[in-house]
C-alpha atoms as a printed R data frame, in Angstrom:
    type eleno elety resid chain resno       x       y       z
1   ATOM     1    CA   VAL     A     1 112.895 115.457  89.539
2   ATOM     2    CA   GLN     A     2 109.948 114.808  87.263
3   ATOM     3    CA   LEU     A     3 106.470 113.789  88.357
4   ATOM     4    CA   GLN     A     4 103.885 112.497  85.904
5   ATOM     5    CA   ALA     A     5 100.324 112.153  87.162
6   ATOM     6    CA   SER     A     6  97.743 110.054  85.358
7   ATOM     7    CA   GLY     A     7  94.450 108.263  85.892
8   ATOM     8    CA   GLY     A     8  92.006 111.130  85.990
9   ATOM     9    CA   GLY     A     9  88.760 111.137  84.072
10  ATOM    10    CA   LEU     A    10  85.002 111.511  84.175
11  ATOM    11    CA   VAL     A    11  83.078 109.330  86.628
12  ATOM    12    CA   GLN     A    12  79.600 109.298  88.088
13  ATOM    13    CA   ALA     A    13  79.005 110.061  91.734
14  ATOM    14    CA   GLY     A    14  79.684 106.985  93.823
15  ATOM    15    CA   GLY     A    15  82.266 105.697  91.389
16  ATOM    16    CA   SER     A    16  86.003 105.141  91.770
17  ATOM    17    CA   LEU     A    17  89.236 106.260  90.171
18  ATOM    18    CA   ARG     A    18  92.854 105.403  90.835
19  ATOM    19    CA   LEU     A    19  95.410 108.117  90.261
20  ATOM    20    CA   SER     A    20  99.067 107.296  89.693
21  ATOM    21    CA   CYS     A    21 102.138 109.485  89.855
22  ATOM    22    CA   ALA     A    22 105.414 108.321  88.369
23  ATOM    23    CA   PHE     A    23 108.570 109.795  89.898
24  ATOM    24    CA   SER     A    24 111.946 110.059  88.206
25  ATOM    25    CA   GLY     A    25 115.226 111.877  88.542
26  ATOM    26    CA   ARG     A    26 116.200 111.139  92.155
27  ATOM    27    CA   THR     A    27 115.789 108.449  94.781
28  ATOM    28    CA   PHE     A    28 112.038 108.069  95.189
29  ATOM    29    CA   SER     A    29 112.264 106.418  98.600
30  ATOM    30    CA   SER     A    30 113.929 109.542 100.015
31  ATOM    31    CA   TYR     A    31 110.803 111.644  99.516
32  ATOM    32    CA   ALA     A    32 107.463 111.973 101.183
33  ATOM    33    CA   MET     A    33 104.700 112.231  98.617
34  ATOM    34    CA   GLY     A    34 101.489 114.187  98.633
35  ATOM    35    CA   TRP     A    35  98.337 114.687  96.633
36  ATOM    36    CA   PHE     A    36  96.677 118.082  96.361
37  ATOM    37    CA   ARG     A    37  93.691 119.288  94.354
38  ATOM    38    CA   GLN     A    38  92.506 122.568  92.945
39  ATOM    39    CA   ALA     A    39  88.946 123.277  91.876
40  ATOM    40    CA   PRO     A    40  88.078 126.221  89.604
41  ATOM    41    CA   GLY     A    41  88.237 129.496  91.504
42  ATOM    42    CA   LYS     A    42  89.649 127.868  94.621
43  ATOM    43    CA   GLU     A    43  93.065 127.563  96.195
44  ATOM    44    CA   ARG     A    44  95.077 124.385  95.963
45  ATOM    45    CA   GLU     A    45  94.206 122.181  98.915
46  ATOM    46    CA   PHE     A    46  95.812 119.231 100.624
47  ATOM    47    CA   VAL     A    47  94.270 115.795 100.057
48  ATOM    48    CA   ALA     A    48  96.696 113.162 101.376
49  ATOM    49    CA   THR     A    49 100.331 112.499 102.133
50  ATOM    50    CA   ILE     A    50 102.513 109.460 102.750
51  ATOM    51    CA   SER     A    51 105.921 109.160 104.365
52  ATOM    52    CA   TRP     A    52 108.984 107.953 102.475
53  ATOM    53    CA   GLY     A    53 108.582 104.395 103.743
54  ATOM    54    CA   GLY     A    54 104.792 104.331 103.548
55  ATOM    55    CA   GLY     A    55 104.358 103.852 107.272
56  ATOM    56    CA   SER     A    56 102.554 107.120 107.905
57  ATOM    57    CA   THR     A    57  99.612 108.543 106.011
58  ATOM    58    CA   TYR     A    58  97.459 111.613 106.588
59  ATOM    59    CA   TYR     A    59  94.272 112.814 104.945
60  ATOM    60    CA   VAL     A    60  92.074 115.854 104.820
61  ATOM    61    CA   ASP     A    61  88.935 115.134 106.821
62  ATOM    62    CA   ASP     A    62  86.451 115.009 103.966
63  ATOM    63    CA   VAL     A    63  88.260 112.195 102.128
64  ATOM    64    CA   LYS     A    64  88.973 109.994 105.131
65  ATOM    65    CA   GLY     A    65  87.443 106.574 104.632
66  ATOM    66    CA   ARG     A    66  87.017 107.186 100.893
67  ATOM    67    CA   PHE     A    67  90.541 107.838  99.590
68  ATOM    68    CA   THR     A    68  93.691 105.789 100.169
69  ATOM    69    CA   ILE     A    69  97.222 106.922  99.413
70  ATOM    70    CA   SER     A    70  99.887 104.283  98.864
71  ATOM    71    CA   ARG     A    71 103.283 103.955  97.271
72  ATOM    72    CA   MET     A    72 105.383 101.328  95.570
73  ATOM    73    CA   ASN     A    73 109.014 102.319  96.023
74  ATOM    74    CA   ALA     A    74 110.243  99.554  93.738
75  ATOM    75    CA   LYS     A    75 108.323 101.193  90.901
76  ATOM    76    CA   ASN     A    76 108.824 104.841  91.895
77  ATOM    77    CA   THR     A    77 105.089 105.376  91.955
78  ATOM    78    CA   VAL     A    78 102.540 106.812  94.356
79  ATOM    79    CA   PHE     A    79  98.826 106.100  94.074
80  ATOM    80    CA   LEU     A    80  95.594 107.683  95.199
81  ATOM    81    CA   GLN     A    81  92.660 105.280  95.257
82  ATOM    82    CA   MET     A    82  89.446 107.309  95.298
83  ATOM    83    CA   ASN     A    83  86.180 105.578  96.133
84  ATOM    84    CA   SER     A    84  82.644 106.874  96.711
85  ATOM    85    CA   LEU     A    85  83.440 109.945  94.688
86  ATOM    86    CA   LYS     A    86  81.285 113.035  95.069
87  ATOM    87    CA   PRO     A    87  80.734 115.979  92.716
88  ATOM    88    CA   GLU     A    88  82.641 118.175  95.171
89  ATOM    89    CA   ASP     A    89  85.739 116.036  94.537
90  ATOM    90    CA   THR     A    90  85.903 117.525  91.044
91  ATOM    91    CA   ALA     A    91  89.278 119.231  90.622
92  ATOM    92    CA   VAL     A    92  92.679 118.994  89.044
93  ATOM    93    CA   TYR     A    93  94.724 116.628  91.192
94  ATOM    94    CA   TYR     A    94  98.453 117.192  91.631
95  ATOM    95    CA   CYS     A    95 101.118 114.939  93.072
96  ATOM    96    CA   ALA     A    96 104.080 116.447  94.872
97  ATOM    97    CA   ALA     A    97 107.362 115.326  96.440
98  ATOM    98    CA   GLY     A    98 108.975 116.773  99.525
99  ATOM    99    CA   GLY     A    99 111.337 116.161 102.406
100 ATOM   100    CA   GLY     A   100 108.617 115.183 104.870
101 ATOM   101    CA   VAL     A   101 104.905 114.692 105.242
102 ATOM   102    CA   GLY     A   102 103.050 117.983 105.271
103 ATOM   103    CA   ARG     A   103  99.713 119.605 104.542
104 ATOM   104    CA   GLN     A   104 100.955 122.840 103.014
105 ATOM   105    CA   PRO     A   105 102.000 123.212  99.365
106 ATOM   106    CA   VAL     A   106 105.132 125.120 100.399
107 ATOM   107    CA   GLN     A   107 106.405 121.987 102.136
108 ATOM   108    CA   TYR     A   108 106.807 120.248  98.778
109 ATOM   109    CA   ASP     A   109 109.676 120.819  96.386
110 ATOM   110    CA   TYR     A   110 108.497 119.171  93.194
111 ATOM   111    CA   TRP     A   111 105.110 119.048  91.467
112 ATOM   112    CA   GLY     A   112 103.493 117.082  88.692
113 ATOM   113    CA   GLN     A   113 101.410 118.618  85.936
114 ATOM   114    CA   GLY     A   114  98.019 117.595  87.315
115 ATOM   115    CA   THR     A   115  95.264 115.293  86.144
116 ATOM   116    CA   GLN     A   116  91.605 116.288  85.840
117 ATOM   117    CA   VAL     A   117  88.997 114.453  87.891
118 ATOM   118    CA   THR     A   118  85.371 115.218  87.107
119 ATOM   119    CA   VAL     A   119  82.539 113.666  89.103
120 ATOM   120    CA   SER     A   120  79.056 114.018  87.671
121 ATOM   121    CA   SER     A   121  75.936 113.975  89.813
């Protein structure tokens, strides 16, 4: 399995970004997908996850109402729409694939390379 994340960049506070993660190598629709982030000097933390069919989504509390995870199984891609961005959202964002929705990194089997998101104040 290969995961390729893209869409990061530099944005001002209050702005928006849409991250994408392209999946290849196995049947995408068999995997739950997650987004995690890691800021400098901090541990990798859960951001959002979506079930294999897209019917269930979960978020960390401080992104609820601002971020939306979605997937397009026909295109083997998962998205993270990020609105009302804050400087504290600055981190490297990683997509991951696993057997079920989860909030812990160990619950995911495959990881992308990460994409940098920087939010200026």
